[in-house]
Short mmCIF file of C-alpha atoms in Angstrom, two decimals:
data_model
loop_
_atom_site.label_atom_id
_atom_site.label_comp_id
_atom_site.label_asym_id
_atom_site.label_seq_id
_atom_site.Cartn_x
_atom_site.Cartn_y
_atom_site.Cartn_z
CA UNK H 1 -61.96 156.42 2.99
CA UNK H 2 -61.39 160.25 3.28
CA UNK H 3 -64.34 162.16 4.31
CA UNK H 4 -62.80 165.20 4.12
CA UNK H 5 -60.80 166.01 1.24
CA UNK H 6 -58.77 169.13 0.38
CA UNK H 7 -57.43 167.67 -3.17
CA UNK H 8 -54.65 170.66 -3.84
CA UNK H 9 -51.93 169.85 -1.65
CA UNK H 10 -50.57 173.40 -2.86
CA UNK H 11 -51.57 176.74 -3.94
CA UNK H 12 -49.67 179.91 -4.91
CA UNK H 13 -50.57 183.32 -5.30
CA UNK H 14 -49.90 187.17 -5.64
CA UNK H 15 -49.76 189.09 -2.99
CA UNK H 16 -52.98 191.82 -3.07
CA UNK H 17 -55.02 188.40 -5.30
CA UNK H 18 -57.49 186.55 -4.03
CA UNK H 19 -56.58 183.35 -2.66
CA UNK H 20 -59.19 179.95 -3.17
CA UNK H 21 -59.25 177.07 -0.76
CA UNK H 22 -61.33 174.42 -1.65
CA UNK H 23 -62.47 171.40 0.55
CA UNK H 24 -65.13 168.60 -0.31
CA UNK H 25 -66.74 166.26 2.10
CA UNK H 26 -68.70 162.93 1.28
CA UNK H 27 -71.01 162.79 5.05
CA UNK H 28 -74.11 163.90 4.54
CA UNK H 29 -74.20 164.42 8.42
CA UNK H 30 -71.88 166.73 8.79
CA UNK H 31 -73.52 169.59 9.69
CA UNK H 32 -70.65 172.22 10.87
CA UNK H 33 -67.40 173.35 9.16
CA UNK H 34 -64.30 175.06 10.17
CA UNK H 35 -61.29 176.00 8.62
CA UNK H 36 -57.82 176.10 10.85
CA UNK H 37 -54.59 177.56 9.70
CA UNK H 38 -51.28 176.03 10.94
CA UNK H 39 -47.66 177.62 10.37
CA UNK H 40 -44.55 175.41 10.65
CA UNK H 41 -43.74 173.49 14.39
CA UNK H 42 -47.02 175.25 15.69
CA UNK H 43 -50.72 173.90 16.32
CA UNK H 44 -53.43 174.63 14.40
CA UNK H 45 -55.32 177.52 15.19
CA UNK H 46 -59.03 178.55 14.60
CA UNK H 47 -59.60 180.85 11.17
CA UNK H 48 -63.72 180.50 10.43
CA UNK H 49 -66.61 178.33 10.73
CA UNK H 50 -69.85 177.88 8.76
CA UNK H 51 -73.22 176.00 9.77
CA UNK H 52 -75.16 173.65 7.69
CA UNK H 53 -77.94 176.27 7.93
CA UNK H 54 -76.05 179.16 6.25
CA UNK H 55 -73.86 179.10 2.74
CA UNK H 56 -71.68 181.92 3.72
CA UNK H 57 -69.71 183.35 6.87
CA UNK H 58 -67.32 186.21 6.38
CA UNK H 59 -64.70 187.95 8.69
CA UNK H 60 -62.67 190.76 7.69
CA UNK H 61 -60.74 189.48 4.50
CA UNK H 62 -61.69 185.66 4.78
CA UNK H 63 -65.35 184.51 3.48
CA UNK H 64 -66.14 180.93 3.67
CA UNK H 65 -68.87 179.27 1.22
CA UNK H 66 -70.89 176.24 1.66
CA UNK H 67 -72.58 174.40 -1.20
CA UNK H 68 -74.14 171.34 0.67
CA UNK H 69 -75.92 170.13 -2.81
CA UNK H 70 -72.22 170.15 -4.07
CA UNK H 71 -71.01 168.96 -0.70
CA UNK H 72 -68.00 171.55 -1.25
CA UNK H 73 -66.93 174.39 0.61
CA UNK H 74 -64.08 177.24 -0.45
CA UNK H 75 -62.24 179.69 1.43
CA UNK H 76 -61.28 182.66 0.43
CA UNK H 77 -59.36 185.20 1.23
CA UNK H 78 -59.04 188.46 -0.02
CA UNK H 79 -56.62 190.22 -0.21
CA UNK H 80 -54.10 187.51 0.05
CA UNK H 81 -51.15 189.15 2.29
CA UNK H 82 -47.79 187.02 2.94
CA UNK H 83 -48.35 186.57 6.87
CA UNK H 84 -51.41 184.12 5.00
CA UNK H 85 -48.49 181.67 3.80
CA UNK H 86 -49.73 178.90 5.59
CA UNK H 87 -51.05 175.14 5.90
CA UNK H 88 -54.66 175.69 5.83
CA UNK H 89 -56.41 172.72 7.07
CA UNK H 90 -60.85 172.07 6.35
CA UNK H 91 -62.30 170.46 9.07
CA UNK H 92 -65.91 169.04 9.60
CA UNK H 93 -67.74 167.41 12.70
CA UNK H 94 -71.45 165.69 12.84
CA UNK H 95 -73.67 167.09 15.90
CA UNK H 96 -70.92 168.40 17.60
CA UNK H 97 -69.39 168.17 21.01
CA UNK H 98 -67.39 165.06 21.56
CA UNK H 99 -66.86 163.45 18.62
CA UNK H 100 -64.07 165.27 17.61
CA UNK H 101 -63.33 166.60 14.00
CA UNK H 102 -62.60 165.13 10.84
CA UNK H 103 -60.06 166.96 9.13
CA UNK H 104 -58.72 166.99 5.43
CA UNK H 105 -54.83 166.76 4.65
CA UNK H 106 -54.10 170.45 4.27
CA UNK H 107 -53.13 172.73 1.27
CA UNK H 108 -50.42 174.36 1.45
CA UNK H 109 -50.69 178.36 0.54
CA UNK H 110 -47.97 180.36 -0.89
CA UNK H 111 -48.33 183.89 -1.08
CA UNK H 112 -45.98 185.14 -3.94
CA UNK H 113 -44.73 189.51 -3.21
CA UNK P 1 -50.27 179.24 30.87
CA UNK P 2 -52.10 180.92 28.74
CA UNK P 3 -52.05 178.55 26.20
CA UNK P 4 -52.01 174.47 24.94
CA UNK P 5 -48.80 172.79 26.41
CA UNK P 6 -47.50 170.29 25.17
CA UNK P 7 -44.10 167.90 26.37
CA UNK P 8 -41.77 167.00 25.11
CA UNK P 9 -41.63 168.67 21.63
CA UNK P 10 -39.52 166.21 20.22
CA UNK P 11 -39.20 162.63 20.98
CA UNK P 12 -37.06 160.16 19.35
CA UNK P 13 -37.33 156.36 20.29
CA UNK P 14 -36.16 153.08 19.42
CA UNK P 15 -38.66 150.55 17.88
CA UNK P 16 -40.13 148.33 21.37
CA UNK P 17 -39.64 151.70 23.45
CA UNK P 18 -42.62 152.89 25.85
CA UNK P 19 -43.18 157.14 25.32
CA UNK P 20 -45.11 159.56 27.25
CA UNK P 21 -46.70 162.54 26.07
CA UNK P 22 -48.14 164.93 27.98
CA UNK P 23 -50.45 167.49 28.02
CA UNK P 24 -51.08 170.94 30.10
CA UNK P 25 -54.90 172.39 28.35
CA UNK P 26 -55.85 175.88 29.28
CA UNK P 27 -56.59 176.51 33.02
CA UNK P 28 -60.52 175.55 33.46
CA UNK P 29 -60.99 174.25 30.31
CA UNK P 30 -63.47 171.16 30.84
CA UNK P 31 -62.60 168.94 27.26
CA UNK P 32 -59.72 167.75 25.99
CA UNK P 33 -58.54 165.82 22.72
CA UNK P 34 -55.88 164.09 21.29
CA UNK P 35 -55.17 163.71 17.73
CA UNK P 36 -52.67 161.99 15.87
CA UNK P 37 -50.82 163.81 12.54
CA UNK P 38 -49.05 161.68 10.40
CA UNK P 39 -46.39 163.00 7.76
CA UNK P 40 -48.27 165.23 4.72
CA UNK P 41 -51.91 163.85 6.43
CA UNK P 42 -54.58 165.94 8.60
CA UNK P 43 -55.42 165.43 11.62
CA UNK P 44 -57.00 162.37 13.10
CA UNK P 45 -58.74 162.05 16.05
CA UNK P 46 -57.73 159.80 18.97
CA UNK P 47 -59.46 160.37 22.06
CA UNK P 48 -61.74 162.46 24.12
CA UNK P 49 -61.45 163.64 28.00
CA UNK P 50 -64.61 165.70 29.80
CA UNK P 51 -62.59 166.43 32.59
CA UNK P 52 -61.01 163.24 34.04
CA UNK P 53 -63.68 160.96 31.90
CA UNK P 54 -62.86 159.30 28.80
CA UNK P 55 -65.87 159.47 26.89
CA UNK P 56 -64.23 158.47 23.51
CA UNK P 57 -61.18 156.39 22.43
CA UNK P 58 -62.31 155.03 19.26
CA UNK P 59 -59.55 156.50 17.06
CA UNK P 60 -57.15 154.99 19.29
CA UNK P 61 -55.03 152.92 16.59
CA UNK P 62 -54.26 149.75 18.72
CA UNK P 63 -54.16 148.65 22.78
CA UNK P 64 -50.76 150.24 22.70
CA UNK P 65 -51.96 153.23 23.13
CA UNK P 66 -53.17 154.32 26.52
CA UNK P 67 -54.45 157.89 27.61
CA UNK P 68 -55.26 159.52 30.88
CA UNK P 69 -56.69 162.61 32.58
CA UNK P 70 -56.73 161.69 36.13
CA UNK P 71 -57.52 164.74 37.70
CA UNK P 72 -58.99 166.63 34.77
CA UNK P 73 -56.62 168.28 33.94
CA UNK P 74 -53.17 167.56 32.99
CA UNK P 75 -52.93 164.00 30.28
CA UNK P 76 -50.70 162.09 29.16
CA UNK P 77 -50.52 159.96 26.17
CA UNK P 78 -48.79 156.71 26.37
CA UNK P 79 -47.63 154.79 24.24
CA UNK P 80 -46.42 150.76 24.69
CA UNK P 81 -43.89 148.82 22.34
CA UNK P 82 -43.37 151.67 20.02
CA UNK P 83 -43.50 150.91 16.14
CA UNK P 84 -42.22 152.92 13.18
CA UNK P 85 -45.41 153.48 12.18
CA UNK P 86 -46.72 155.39 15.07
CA UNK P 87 -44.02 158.32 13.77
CA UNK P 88 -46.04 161.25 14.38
CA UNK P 89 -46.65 165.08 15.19
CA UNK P 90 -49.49 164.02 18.28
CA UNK P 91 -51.55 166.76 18.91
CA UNK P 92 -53.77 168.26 22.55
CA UNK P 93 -56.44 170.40 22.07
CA UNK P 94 -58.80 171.81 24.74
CA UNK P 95 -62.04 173.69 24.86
CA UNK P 96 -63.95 175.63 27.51
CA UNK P 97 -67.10 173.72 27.55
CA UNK P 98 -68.13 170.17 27.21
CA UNK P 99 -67.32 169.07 23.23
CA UNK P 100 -65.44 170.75 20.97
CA UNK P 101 -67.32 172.82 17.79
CA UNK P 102 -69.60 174.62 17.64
CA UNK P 103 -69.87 175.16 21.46
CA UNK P 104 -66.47 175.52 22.21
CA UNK P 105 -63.28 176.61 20.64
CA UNK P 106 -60.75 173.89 20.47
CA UNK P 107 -57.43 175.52 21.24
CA UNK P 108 -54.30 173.47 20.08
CA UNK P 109 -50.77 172.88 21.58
CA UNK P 110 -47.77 172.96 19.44
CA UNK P 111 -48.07 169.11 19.17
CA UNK P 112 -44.90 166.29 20.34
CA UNK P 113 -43.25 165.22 16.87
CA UNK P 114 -42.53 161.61 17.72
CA UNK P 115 -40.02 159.85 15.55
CA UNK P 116 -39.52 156.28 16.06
CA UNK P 117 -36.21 154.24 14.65
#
């Protein structure tokens, strides 16, 4: 059973658009987010992170939402450039620390010139 | 280095075969992970090092799979009796602090694509 889920496996845009990554979670403890962005043969690397207690976190042209009612949280970035053609992966951990995170299975974003 | 290293980056083994992975973190950095990313998934966690301790190996998918940190630093991920199914891009992370997020950053490798025949 998926706890994360990221249910568009891809997503193309315009160059200059904005770009919408959406990512739904069914734990109820899950109390931090982050969103990681992996190009081809590399590791994922750190993009932005929201807590429970907020329902927005912004840095420079990417602005995460969180809707915990909804249990849904989006990405966005704005505006979409073509370096941003990338596997963007949600990921969500419970009270930190060691128990790892729980990631979804990626969407794929294609940034059209 | 000054990043995640991870060895080797490609491994191809017969079904029955034994692998090791290994895995250099950032100099200092106290955690470590392992995760496991099978074809079109995210993802999944395997295990968790706080320096040479193994405080979590739930995700570990069977007893073949073995990992170790014994000087808290360097760790390798073994793998006994290989199966096709454990085909994978395995994955190190590391992080400054004790736990990953939010304390700490969690820094990845480039990951060892495993393919098994």
């Amino acid at each position: 059973d998926q706890q994360v889920k990221q249910n568009s496996p891809s997503l193309s845009v315009q160059e200059g658009r904005i770009s919408i990554l959406n990512c739904d979670y069914t734990n109820s403890m899950f109390d931090y987010f982050l969103w990681y962005k992996k190009y081809p043969a590399e590791g994922p690397t750190f993009l932005i992170s929201i807590s429970s207690i907020k329902d927005k976190n912004e840095d420079g042209r990417f602005t995460v939402f969180l809707n915990k009612s909804a249990k849904h949280l989006s990405l966005h970035i704005v505006p979409s450039q073509p370096g941003d053609s990338a596997v963007y992966f949600c990921a969500a951990t419970a009270g930190g620390g060691a128990d790892g995170l729980t990631f979804g299975k990626g969407t794929h974003l294609i940034i059209q010139p | 280095g000054a990043g995640v290293s991870q060895s080797p980056r490609y491994k191809v083994a017969k079904r029955g075969q034994d692998v090791a992975l290994r895995c250099d973190p950032i100099s200092g950095h106290v955690s470590l992970f392992w995760y496991q990313q099978a074809l079109g998934q995210g993802p999944e966690f395997l295990t968790y090092f706080q320096n040479e301790a193994q405080l979590d190996k739930s995700g570990l998918p069977s007893d073949r799979f073995f990992a170790e940190r014994p000087e808290g630093s360097v760790s390798t991920l073994k793998i006994q009796r290989t199966q096709q199914e454990d085909s994978a891009v395995y994955l190190c992370a590391s992080s400054l602090i004790a736990g990953g997020p939010p304390g700490g950053e969690l820094f990845f490798g480039e990951g060892s694509r495993l393919t098994v025949l």
